[in-house]
JSON list of C-alpha atoms in Angstrom, two decimals:
[
{"chain": "P", "resi": 16, "resn": "HIS", "atom": "CA", "xyz": [8.11, -38.89, 143.26]},
{"chain": "P", "resi": 17, "resn": "PRO", "atom": "CA", "xyz": [8.02, -39.32, 147.06]},
{"chain": "P", "resi": 18, "resn": "MET", "atom": "CA", "xyz": [4.43, -38.09, 147.35]},
{"chain": "P", "resi": 19, "resn": "GLY", "atom": "CA", "xyz": [3.27, -41.11, 145.40]},
{"chain": "P", "resi": 20, "resn": "PHE", "atom": "CA", "xyz": [3.11, -43.34, 148.44]},
{"chain": "P", "resi": 21, "resn": "PHE", "atom": "CA", "xyz": [0.59, -41.17, 150.28]},
{"chain": "P", "resi": 22, "resn": "TRP", "atom": "CA", "xyz": [-1.17, -39.24, 147.50]},
{"chain": "P", "resi": 23, "resn": "ALA", "atom": "CA", "xyz": [-1.90, -41.19, 144.34]},
{"chain": "P", "resi": 24, "resn": "ALA", "atom": "CA", "xyz": [-2.77, -39.21, 141.23]},
{"chain": "P", "resi": 25, "resn": "GLN", "atom": "CA", "xyz": [-2.71, -39.95, 137.52]},
{"chain": "P", "resi": 26, "resn": "MET", "atom": "CA", "xyz": [-0.85, -37.54, 135.22]},
{"chain": "P", "resi": 27, "resn": "SER", "atom": "CA", "xyz": [-4.14, -36.76, 133.46]},
{"chain": "P", "resi": 28, "resn": "GLN", "atom": "CA", "xyz": [-5.64, -35.72, 136.82]},
{"chain": "P", "resi": 29, "resn": "ILE", "atom": "CA", "xyz": [-2.63, -33.56, 137.63]},
{"chain": "P", "resi": 30, "resn": "TYR", "atom": "CA", "xyz": [-2.88, -31.68, 134.32]},
{"chain": "P", "resi": 31, "resn": "ARG", "atom": "CA", "xyz": [-6.64, -31.21, 134.74]},
{"chain": "P", "resi": 32, "resn": "GLU", "atom": "CA", "xyz": [-5.99, -29.69, 138.17]},
{"chain": "P", "resi": 33, "resn": "LEU", "atom": "CA", "xyz": [-3.21, -27.48, 136.81]},
{"chain": "P", "resi": 34, "resn": "ASN", "atom": "CA", "xyz": [-5.54, -26.20, 134.07]},
{"chain": "P", "resi": 35, "resn": "THR", "atom": "CA", "xyz": [-8.19, -25.41, 136.70]},
{"chain": "P", "resi": 36, "resn": "LEU", "atom": "CA", "xyz": [-5.61, -23.63, 138.86]},
{"chain": "P", "resi": 37, "resn": "GLU", "atom": "CA", "xyz": [-4.46, -21.65, 135.83]},
{"chain": "P", "resi": 38, "resn": "GLU", "atom": "CA", "xyz": [-8.04, -20.60, 135.03]},
{"chain": "P", "resi": 39, "resn": "LYS", "atom": "CA", "xyz": [-8.31, -19.32, 138.62]},
{"chain": "P", "resi": 40, "resn": "GLY", "atom": "CA", "xyz": [-5.03, -17.40, 138.29]},
{"chain": "P", "resi": 41, "resn": "LEU", "atom": "CA", "xyz": [-3.28, -19.51, 140.93]},
{"chain": "P", "resi": 42, "resn": "VAL", "atom": "CA", "xyz": [-0.61, -20.78, 138.52]},
{"chain": "P", "resi": 43, "resn": "LYS", "atom": "CA", "xyz": [0.63, -19.61, 135.14]},
{"chain": "P", "resi": 44, "resn": "SER", "atom": "CA", "xyz": [2.17, -21.66, 132.38]},
{"chain": "P", "resi": 45, "resn": "GLU", "atom": "CA", "xyz": [4.69, -21.13, 129.66]},
{"chain": "P", "resi": 46, "resn": "VAL", "atom": "CA", "xyz": [5.24, -23.37, 126.65]},
{"chain": "P", "resi": 47, "resn": "GLU", "atom": "CA", "xyz": [8.84, -24.50, 126.22]},
{"chain": "P", "resi": 48, "resn": "PRO", "atom": "CA", "xyz": [9.74, -25.79, 122.75]},
{"chain": "P", "resi": 49, "resn": "GLN", "atom": "CA", "xyz": [11.75, -29.02, 122.71]},
{"chain": "P", "resi": 50, "resn": "GLU", "atom": "CA", "xyz": [13.71, -30.67, 119.94]},
{"chain": "P", "resi": 51, "resn": "LYS", "atom": "CA", "xyz": [12.44, -34.06, 118.75]},
{"chain": "P", "resi": 52, "resn": "ARG", "atom": "CA", "xyz": [9.71, -34.00, 121.40]},
{"chain": "P", "resi": 53, "resn": "PRO", "atom": "CA", "xyz": [6.41, -32.23, 121.81]},
{"chain": "P", "resi": 54, "resn": "ASP", "atom": "CA", "xyz": [6.56, -28.79, 123.43]},
{"chain": "P", "resi": 55, "resn": "ARG", "atom": "CA", "xyz": [6.14, -28.90, 127.18]},
{"chain": "P", "resi": 56, "resn": "LYS", "atom": "CA", "xyz": [4.18, -26.67, 129.49]},
{"chain": "P", "resi": 57, "resn": "VAL", "atom": "CA", "xyz": [6.03, -25.41, 132.55]},
{"chain": "P", "resi": 58, "resn": "TYR", "atom": "CA", "xyz": [3.89, -24.18, 135.44]},
{"chain": "P", "resi": 59, "resn": "GLN", "atom": "CA", "xyz": [4.76, -21.60, 138.06]},
{"chain": "P", "resi": 60, "resn": "ILE", "atom": "CA", "xyz": [2.75, -20.63, 141.11]},
{"chain": "P", "resi": 61, "resn": "THR", "atom": "CA", "xyz": [1.49, -17.03, 141.16]},
{"chain": "P", "resi": 62, "resn": "LYS", "atom": "CA", "xyz": [1.52, -14.72, 144.18]},
{"chain": "P", "resi": 63, "resn": "GLU", "atom": "CA", "xyz": [-2.23, -15.33, 144.60]},
{"chain": "P", "resi": 64, "resn": "GLY", "atom": "CA", "xyz": [-1.59, -19.06, 144.27]},
{"chain": "P", "resi": 65, "resn": "GLN", "atom": "CA", "xyz": [1.08, -18.88, 146.97]},
{"chain": "P", "resi": 66, "resn": "GLU", "atom": "CA", "xyz": [-1.33, -17.08, 149.32]},
{"chain": "P", "resi": 67, "resn": "THR", "atom": "CA", "xyz": [-4.11, -19.59, 148.60]},
{"chain": "P", "resi": 68, "resn": "PHE", "atom": "CA", "xyz": [-1.71, -22.48, 149.21]},
{"chain": "P", "resi": 69, "resn": "LEU", "atom": "CA", "xyz": [-0.53, -21.03, 152.53]},
{"chain": "P", "resi": 70, "resn": "ASN", "atom": "CA", "xyz": [-4.15, -20.46, 153.64]},
{"chain": "P", "resi": 71, "resn": "TRP", "atom": "CA", "xyz": [-4.95, -24.09, 152.78]},
{"chain": "P", "resi": 72, "resn": "LEU", "atom": "CA", "xyz": [-1.82, -25.29, 154.56]},
{"chain": "P", "resi": 73, "resn": "ASN", "atom": "CA", "xyz": [-2.73, -23.45, 157.78]},
{"chain": "P", "resi": 74, "resn": "LYS", "atom": "CA", "xyz": [-6.28, -24.85, 157.94]},
{"chain": "P", "resi": 75, "resn": "PHE", "atom": "CA", "xyz": [-5.97, -28.49, 158.94]},
{"chain": "P", "resi": 76, "resn": "PRO", "atom": "CA", "xyz": [-9.15, -30.57, 158.64]},
{"chain": "P", "resi": 77, "resn": "ASN", "atom": "CA", "xyz": [-11.16, -31.33, 161.80]},
{"chain": "P", "resi": 78, "resn": "ARG", "atom": "CA", "xyz": [-10.62, -35.05, 161.34]},
{"chain": "P", "resi": 79, "resn": "LEU", "atom": "CA", "xyz": [-6.96, -35.92, 160.79]},
{"chain": "P", "resi": 80, "resn": "SER", "atom": "CA", "xyz": [-7.21, -39.70, 160.52]},
{"chain": "P", "resi": 81, "resn": "GLU", "atom": "CA", "xyz": [-8.56, -40.77, 157.17]},
{"chain": "P", "resi": 82, "resn": "LEU", "atom": "CA", "xyz": [-11.65, -42.89, 156.87]},
{"chain": "P", "resi": 83, "resn": "TYR", "atom": "CA", "xyz": [-11.17, -45.45, 154.18]},
{"chain": "P", "resi": 84, "resn": "ARG", "atom": "CA", "xyz": [-12.89, -48.34, 152.50]},
{"chain": "P", "resi": 85, "resn": "SER", "atom": "CA", "xyz": [-11.04, -51.58, 152.09]},
{"chain": "P", "resi": 86, "resn": "GLU", "atom": "CA", "xyz": [-12.43, -54.22, 149.77]},
{"chain": "P", "resi": 87, "resn": "PHE", "atom": "CA", "xyz": [-9.79, -56.58, 151.14]},
{"chain": "P", "resi": 88, "resn": "LEU", "atom": "CA", "xyz": [-11.01, -56.18, 154.75]},
{"chain": "P", "resi": 89, "resn": "MET", "atom": "CA", "xyz": [-14.63, -56.44, 153.62]},
{"chain": "P", "resi": 90, "resn": "ARG", "atom": "CA", "xyz": [-13.83, -59.79, 152.00]},
{"chain": "P", "resi": 91, "resn": "ILE", "atom": "CA", "xyz": [-12.11, -61.00, 155.17]},
{"chain": "P", "resi": 92, "resn": "PHE", "atom": "CA", "xyz": [-15.20, -59.95, 157.13]},
{"chain": "P", "resi": 93, "resn": "PHE", "atom": "CA", "xyz": [-17.25, -62.44, 155.08]},
{"chain": "P", "resi": 94, "resn": "SER", "atom": "CA", "xyz": [-14.53, -65.10, 154.75]},
{"chain": "P", "resi": 95, "resn": "SER", "atom": "CA", "xyz": [-16.40, -67.73, 156.74]},
{"chain": "P", "resi": 96, "resn": "LYS", "atom": "CA", "xyz": [-17.89, -68.57, 153.33]},
{"chain": "P", "resi": 97, "resn": "ILE", "atom": "CA", "xyz": [-14.54, -69.51, 151.73]},
{"chain": "P", "resi": 98, "resn": "LYS", "atom": "CA", "xyz": [-11.81, -72.05, 152.47]},
{"chain": "P", "resi": 99, "resn": "LEU", "atom": "CA", "xyz": [-9.14, -71.08, 154.98]},
{"chain": "P", "resi": 100, "resn": "ASP", "atom": "CA", "xyz": [-6.44, -71.90, 152.43]},
{"chain": "P", "resi": 101, "resn": "GLU", "atom": "CA", "xyz": [-7.94, -69.33, 150.05]},
{"chain": "P", "resi": 102, "resn": "LEU", "atom": "CA", "xyz": [-7.92, -66.71, 152.78]},
{"chain": "P", "resi": 103, "resn": "ALA", "atom": "CA", "xyz": [-4.33, -67.58, 153.71]},
{"chain": "P", "resi": 104, "resn": "PHE", "atom": "CA", "xyz": [-3.33, -67.20, 150.05]},
{"chain": "P", "resi": 105, "resn": "GLU", "atom": "CA", "xyz": [-4.83, -63.69, 149.90]},
{"chain": "P", "resi": 106, "resn": "ILE", "atom": "CA", "xyz": [-3.24, -62.65, 153.20]},
{"chain": "P", "resi": 107, "resn": "LYS", "atom": "CA", "xyz": [0.14, -63.86, 151.89]},
{"chain": "P", "resi": 108, "resn": "ARG", "atom": "CA", "xyz": [-0.48, -61.79, 148.77]},
{"chain": "P", "resi": 109, "resn": "TYR", "atom": "CA", "xyz": [-1.29, -58.77, 150.97]},
{"chain": "P", "resi": 110, "resn": "LYS", "atom": "CA", "xyz": [1.91, -59.34, 152.97]},
{"chain": "P", "resi": 111, "resn": "LYS", "atom": "CA", "xyz": [3.95, -59.48, 149.76]},
{"chain": "P", "resi": 112, "resn": "GLU", "atom": "CA", "xyz": [2.41, -56.18, 148.62]},
{"chain": "P", "resi": 113, "resn": "MET", "atom": "CA", "xyz": [3.29, -54.62, 151.97]},
{"chain": "P", "resi": 114, "resn": "GLU", "atom": "CA", "xyz": [6.87, -55.89, 151.67]},
{"chain": "P", "resi": 115, "resn": "GLU", "atom": "CA", "xyz": [7.07, -54.34, 148.19]},
{"chain": "P", "resi": 116, "resn": "GLN", "atom": "CA", "xyz": [5.74, -51.07, 149.59]},
{"chain": "P", "resi": 117, "resn": "LEU", "atom": "CA", "xyz": [8.41, -51.24, 152.28]},
{"chain": "P", "resi": 118, "resn": "GLU", "atom": "CA", "xyz": [11.09, -51.60, 149.59]},
{"chain": "P", "resi": 119, "resn": "TYR", "atom": "CA", "xyz": [9.62, -48.61, 147.75]},
{"chain": "P", "resi": 120, "resn": "LEU", "atom": "CA", "xyz": [9.53, -46.63, 151.00]},
{"chain": "P", "resi": 121, "resn": "ASN", "atom": "CA", "xyz": [13.21, -47.43, 151.58]},
{"chain": "P", "resi": 122, "resn": "ALA", "atom": "CA", "xyz": [13.92, -46.02, 148.11]},
{"chain": "P", "resi": 123, "resn": "VAL", "atom": "CA", "xyz": [11.89, -42.89, 148.98]},
{"chain": "P", "resi": 124, "resn": "GLU", "atom": "CA", "xyz": [13.86, -42.52, 152.20]},
{"chain": "P", "resi": 125, "resn": "GLN", "atom": "CA", "xyz": [17.10, -42.69, 150.19]},
{"chain": "P", "resi": 126, "resn": "TRP", "atom": "CA", "xyz": [15.68, -40.15, 147.72]},
{"chain": "P", "resi": 127, "resn": "VAL", "atom": "CA", "xyz": [14.91, -37.79, 150.61]},
{"chain": "P", "resi": 128, "resn": "LYS", "atom": "CA", "xyz": [18.47, -38.21, 151.94]},
{"chain": "P", "resi": 129, "resn": "ASP", "atom": "CA", "xyz": [19.98, -37.54, 148.53]},
{"chain": "P", "resi": 130, "resn": "TYR", "atom": "CA", "xyz": [17.84, -34.49, 147.85]},
{"chain": "P", "resi": 131, "resn": "SER", "atom": "CA", "xyz": [18.24, -33.11, 151.36]},
{"chain": "P", "resi": 132, "resn": "ARG", "atom": "CA", "xyz": [21.87, -32.48, 150.51]},
{"chain": "P", "resi": 133, "resn": "GLU", "atom": "CA", "xyz": [20.66, -29.75, 148.17]},
{"chain": "P", "resi": 134, "resn": "LYS", "atom": "CA", "xyz": [20.49, -26.55, 150.19]},
{"chain": "P", "resi": 135, "resn": "LYS", "atom": "CA", "xyz": [17.01, -25.50, 149.06]},
{"chain": "P", "resi": 136, "resn": "LEU", "atom": "CA", "xyz": [15.50, -28.90, 149.91]},
{"chain": "P", "resi": 137, "resn": "LYS", "atom": "CA", "xyz": [17.23, -29.46, 153.25]},
{"chain": "P", "resi": 138, "resn": "GLU", "atom": "CA", "xyz": [14.40, -27.84, 155.23]},
{"chain": "P", "resi": 139, "resn": "HIS", "atom": "CA", "xyz": [11.76, -29.90, 153.39]},
{"chain": "P", "resi": 140, "resn": "ALA", "atom": "CA", "xyz": [13.55, -33.17, 154.18]},
{"chain": "P", "resi": 141, "resn": "PHE", "atom": "CA", "xyz": [12.70, -32.90, 157.89]},
{"chain": "P", "resi": 142, "resn": "TYR", "atom": "CA", "xyz": [8.96, -32.87, 157.10]},
{"chain": "P", "resi": 143, "resn": "TRP", "atom": "CA", "xyz": [9.22, -35.51, 154.40]},
{"chain": "P", "resi": 144, "resn": "ASN", "atom": "CA", "xyz": [10.94, -37.80, 156.91]},
{"chain": "P", "resi": 145, "resn": "LEU", "atom": "CA", "xyz": [8.01, -37.39, 159.31]},
{"chain": "P", "resi": 146, "resn": "ILE", "atom": "CA", "xyz": [5.79, -38.90, 156.60]},
{"chain": "P", "resi": 147, "resn": "VAL", "atom": "CA", "xyz": [8.31, -41.66, 155.84]},
{"chain": "P", "resi": 148, "resn": "LYS", "atom": "CA", "xyz": [8.33, -42.63, 159.54]},
{"chain": "P", "resi": 149, "resn": "LYS", "atom": "CA", "xyz": [4.52, -42.72, 159.69]},
{"chain": "P", "resi": 150, "resn": "GLU", "atom": "CA", "xyz": [4.29, -44.85, 156.54]},
{"chain": "P", "resi": 151, "resn": "TYR", "atom": "CA", "xyz": [7.03, -47.16, 157.81]},
{"chain": "P", "resi": 152, "resn": "LYS", "atom": "CA", "xyz": [5.02, -47.83, 160.98]},
{"chain": "P", "resi": 153, "resn": "SER", "atom": "CA", "xyz": [1.81, -48.40, 158.98]},
{"chain": "P", "resi": 154, "resn": "ILE", "atom": "CA", "xyz": [3.46, -50.81, 156.56]},
{"chain": "P", "resi": 155, "resn": "THR", "atom": "CA", "xyz": [5.35, -52.79, 159.21]},
{"chain": "P", "resi": 156, "resn": "ALA", "atom": "CA", "xyz": [2.13, -53.01, 161.26]},
{"chain": "P", "resi": 157, "resn": "GLY", "atom": "CA", "xyz": [0.40, -54.42, 158.16]},
{"chain": "P", "resi": 158, "resn": "ILE", "atom": "CA", "xyz": [3.12, -57.04, 157.76]},
{"chain": "P", "resi": 159, "resn": "GLU", "atom": "CA", "xyz": [2.92, -57.99, 161.46]},
{"chain": "P", "resi": 160, "resn": "TRP", "atom": "CA", "xyz": [-0.88, -58.21, 161.20]},
{"chain": "P", "resi": 161, "resn": "ALA", "atom": "CA", "xyz": [-0.58, -60.51, 158.17]},
{"chain": "P", "resi": 162, "resn": "ASP", "atom": "CA", "xyz": [1.86, -62.76, 160.06]},
{"chain": "P", "resi": 163, "resn": "GLU", "atom": "CA", "xyz": [-0.53, -62.95, 163.03]},
{"chain": "P", "resi": 164, "resn": "CYS", "atom": "CA", "xyz": [-3.45, -63.76, 160.71]},
{"chain": "P", "resi": 165, "resn": "LEU", "atom": "CA", "xyz": [-1.46, -66.52, 159.02]},
{"chain": "P", "resi": 166, "resn": "GLN", "atom": "CA", "xyz": [-0.56, -67.99, 162.43]},
{"chain": "P", "resi": 167, "resn": "SER", "atom": "CA", "xyz": [-4.21, -67.90, 163.49]},
{"chain": "P", "resi": 168, "resn": "ILE", "atom": "CA", "xyz": [-5.30, -69.57, 160.26]},
{"chain": "P", "resi": 169, "resn": "GLU", "atom": "CA", "xyz": [-2.65, -72.27, 160.71]},
{"chain": "P", "resi": 170, "resn": "GLN", "atom": "CA", "xyz": [-3.85, -72.93, 164.28]},
{"chain": "P", "resi": 171, "resn": "LYS", "atom": "CA", "xyz": [-7.48, -73.05, 163.15]},
{"chain": "P", "resi": 172, "resn": "ASN", "atom": "CA", "xyz": [-6.53, -75.46, 160.34]},
{"chain": "P", "resi": 173, "resn": "ARG", "atom": "CA", "xyz": [-4.71, -77.78, 162.78]},
{"chain": "P", "resi": 174, "resn": "LYS", "atom": "CA", "xyz": [-7.60, -77.67, 165.22]},
{"chain": "P", "resi": 175, "resn": "GLU", "atom": "CA", "xyz": [-10.18, -78.48, 162.52]},
{"chain": "P", "resi": 176, "resn": "LYS", "atom": "CA", "xyz": [-8.09, -81.39, 161.19]},
{"chain": "P", "resi": 177, "resn": "ARG", "atom": "CA", "xyz": [-8.06, -82.96, 164.67]},
{"chain": "P", "resi": 178, "resn": "ILE", "atom": "CA", "xyz": [-11.83, -82.86, 164.92]}
]
């Protein structure tokens, strides 16, 4: 699903949340029997749930940029204690992960294009593309940063070998 690249959640967490929402009367569920598979629960938002969702949607948080913790950046912060080659290896690994995320994002972008052809999703596609553009800039900035770091490490390595 396209939300996966900006909001990670396990299926178990999603179902826990749905159960909580159902207890609050914000969604309701119906069990659909299936052949050769376990029955499945189908959820629908209630009128009260719709109102609650719209209230949430209209109240943006005071701080819009997310604070985050990065174990990777913390390790770089203390990297004077490890060999430069080790650091370069990890930055290359980071760059590869970013390139994989970029491939995934390209697939999401295609998904948005495909689904925007459906009349009921056309309006949503505009907003989804705003997120795709933001993520594209973040990922490409991460790749550029990794390239700059690798160049700096290479220069530092050359300089130290001359000494």
